[in-house]
């Protein structure tokens, strides 16, 4: 039972491909690229959005667009690309521990990590649960810091009706095949201002501002026409897929509620969720089996959960030498990383399969 990516109907894809073949325009801000940017602005309820060939290049470019340098405060509990994007910009990552309730960066610990070299905060809306955006904004305003959200998990998520990607100076989405909405590979930067949008347009196209002017050492991170049409078609079916994910989450929630040693995120009533992931934490002492043992038992039954995020970014050889990467600085993140399994979660999971997963988890409880 491997994850199912969201795939548009193949028959619907053919006419779009025929149009691309007729237009003979394959990339570089083609019509479908422009259309997808507009449609995503409407769907996400944001003012400006720049498509990218992947989320990692969007993160790297977001930092470039705001000329971030020195030190950036971030979370170790994320996908490695979050920290890699800092490294690719010669920025020193400074890790801050997470909240046990949301697994997001703990705002109470941010101020202690600020130094004269700090220029920005890069939090992650982990599993699509919004960060404490108000508190992060308050700190950023006091210290004159920029905020760039890694919103790779937060496609379509709203808090009190507000799109979460509207918070911060910039928010970065990923449209990788494993995400709720995909363009096979892809990503985007959400910004608030026409001028920033234009600058990002230059940066993702080698820095070209017109035919003969290069204004920055930009990168090539353009999304092509074929993937843009894949996105246009996926956008039409994504609501239905989210609805199906929601049903899966509801079954997990109901059936796993009273199992000793299994914990999961509460439902936050003010949040309109995208049900991207369903993480559980396994407490070995109460459950009677370790996270890794349960993970391997699941695999033997062809159930492929993911230890996502394990290992922590701060424990990878590349980053573990940093002073802020020391486990004593990050007790909550280290604990959660040692207990987490993301259960299978996609729009094609059938009730019997979900119940099979639950039965296995129940059966192994001591
Ligand atoms: C998927 C993901 C990324 C990277 O996106 P790509 O499109 O795969 O480059 C970055 N951050 C987080 C939290 C992600 O889950």
Short mmCIF file of N, CA and C and ligand atoms in Angstrom, two decimals, residues 53-59 77-83 124-127 150-153 172-179 184-187 277 308-309, ligand 1:
data_model
loop_
_atom_site.label_atom_id
_atom_site.label_comp_id
_atom_site.label_asym_id
_atom_site.label_seq_id
_atom_site.Cartn_x
_atom_site.Cartn_y
_atom_site.Cartn_z
N UNK A 53 9.98 25.44 -10.55
CA UNK A 53 10.16 24.05 -11.00
C UNK A 53 10.22 23.07 -9.83
N UNK A 54 10.51 23.56 -8.63
CA UNK A 54 10.35 22.75 -7.42
C UNK A 54 10.37 23.66 -6.19
N UNK A 55 9.98 23.10 -5.06
CA UNK A 55 9.86 23.89 -3.84
C UNK A 55 11.21 24.31 -3.27
N UNK A 56 12.23 23.47 -3.46
CA UNK A 56 13.55 23.80 -2.92
C UNK A 56 14.12 25.04 -3.60
N UNK A 57 14.02 25.10 -4.93
CA UNK A 57 14.50 26.30 -5.64
C UNK A 57 13.65 27.52 -5.27
N UNK A 58 12.39 27.30 -4.96
CA UNK A 58 11.54 28.41 -4.52
C UNK A 58 12.02 28.93 -3.16
N UNK A 59 12.39 28.02 -2.25
CA UNK A 59 12.93 28.43 -0.93
C UNK A 59 14.24 29.21 -1.11
N UNK A 77 12.76 20.33 12.85
CA UNK A 77 11.73 19.33 12.59
C UNK A 77 11.04 19.65 11.27
N UNK A 78 11.72 19.28 10.18
CA UNK A 78 11.20 19.56 8.84
C UNK A 78 11.91 18.64 7.87
N UNK A 79 11.56 18.80 6.60
CA UNK A 79 12.28 18.12 5.53
C UNK A 79 13.61 18.86 5.31
N UNK A 80 14.66 18.11 4.99
CA UNK A 80 16.00 18.72 4.89
C UNK A 80 16.08 19.95 4.00
N UNK A 81 15.20 20.05 3.01
CA UNK A 81 15.29 21.17 2.06
C UNK A 81 15.17 22.52 2.76
N UNK A 82 14.44 22.57 3.88
CA UNK A 82 14.29 23.84 4.60
C UNK A 82 15.67 24.38 4.97
N UNK A 83 16.48 23.56 5.63
CA UNK A 83 17.81 24.00 6.06
C UNK A 83 18.77 24.09 4.88
N UNK A 124 8.23 26.51 9.68
CA UNK A 124 7.54 25.56 8.80
C UNK A 124 6.16 25.27 9.39
N UNK A 125 5.13 25.32 8.57
CA UNK A 125 3.79 24.89 9.03
C UNK A 125 3.75 23.37 8.91
N UNK A 126 4.29 22.70 9.93
CA UNK A 126 4.50 21.25 9.85
C UNK A 126 3.17 20.50 9.75
N UNK A 127 3.08 19.59 8.82
CA UNK A 127 1.87 18.80 8.54
C UNK A 127 0.67 19.69 8.21
N UNK A 150 8.15 28.23 5.25
CA UNK A 150 8.12 27.02 4.44
C UNK A 150 6.71 26.46 4.61
N UNK A 151 5.88 26.71 3.59
CA UNK A 151 4.47 26.31 3.64
C UNK A 151 4.22 25.10 2.74
N UNK A 152 5.27 24.28 2.58
CA UNK A 152 5.19 23.13 1.67
C UNK A 152 4.02 22.20 2.01
N UNK A 153 3.63 22.18 3.30
CA UNK A 153 2.54 21.28 3.71
C UNK A 153 1.19 21.99 3.78
N UNK A 172 6.39 29.75 0.94
CA UNK A 172 6.85 28.88 -0.14
C UNK A 172 6.07 27.57 -0.11
N UNK A 173 5.54 27.21 -1.27
CA UNK A 173 4.79 25.96 -1.42
C UNK A 173 5.59 24.95 -2.22
N UNK A 174 5.32 23.67 -2.01
CA UNK A 174 5.89 22.62 -2.86
C UNK A 174 4.75 21.88 -3.56
N UNK A 175 4.95 21.66 -4.85
CA UNK A 175 3.97 20.89 -5.64
C UNK A 175 4.58 19.57 -6.09
N UNK A 176 5.42 19.00 -5.24
CA UNK A 176 6.00 17.68 -5.54
C UNK A 176 4.89 16.63 -5.59
N UNK A 177 5.15 15.56 -6.31
CA UNK A 177 4.14 14.51 -6.52
C UNK A 177 3.57 13.95 -5.22
N UNK A 178 4.33 14.02 -4.13
CA UNK A 178 3.85 13.47 -2.86
C UNK A 178 2.96 14.44 -2.08
N UNK A 179 2.81 15.65 -2.58
CA UNK A 179 2.04 16.65 -1.84
C UNK A 179 0.55 16.60 -2.23
N UNK A 184 3.72 17.43 -10.61
CA UNK A 184 4.75 16.39 -10.72
C UNK A 184 5.95 16.79 -9.86
N UNK A 185 6.73 17.76 -10.32
CA UNK A 185 7.67 18.52 -9.49
C UNK A 185 7.20 19.97 -9.63
N UNK A 186 7.40 20.75 -8.60
CA UNK A 186 7.00 22.16 -8.73
C UNK A 186 6.92 22.83 -7.38
N UNK A 187 6.69 24.12 -7.43
CA UNK A 187 6.56 24.88 -6.19
C UNK A 187 6.16 26.30 -6.50
N UNK A 277 -1.22 14.93 6.07
CA UNK A 277 -0.53 13.86 6.80
C UNK A 277 -1.36 13.43 7.99
N UNK A 308 8.53 10.35 9.37
CA UNK A 308 8.67 11.67 8.79
C UNK A 308 8.37 12.67 9.88
N UNK A 309 9.26 13.34 10.59
CA UNK A 309 10.63 13.64 10.22
C UNK A 309 11.63 12.96 11.16
C1 LIG B 1 8.42 18.77 0.07
C2 LIG B 1 9.06 19.75 0.98
C3 LIG B 1 10.02 20.67 0.54
C4 LIG B 1 10.71 20.59 -0.78
O1 LIG B 1 9.93 20.69 -1.87
P1 LIG B 1 10.37 20.07 -3.28
O2 LIG B 1 9.28 20.58 -4.17
O3 LIG B 1 10.38 18.58 -3.15
O4 LIG B 1 11.71 20.64 -3.63
C5 LIG B 1 10.45 21.65 1.43
N1 LIG B 1 10.01 21.69 2.69
C6 LIG B 1 9.13 20.81 3.17
C7 LIG B 1 8.66 20.93 4.58
C8 LIG B 1 8.64 19.80 2.33
O5 LIG B 1 7.79 18.88 2.83
#
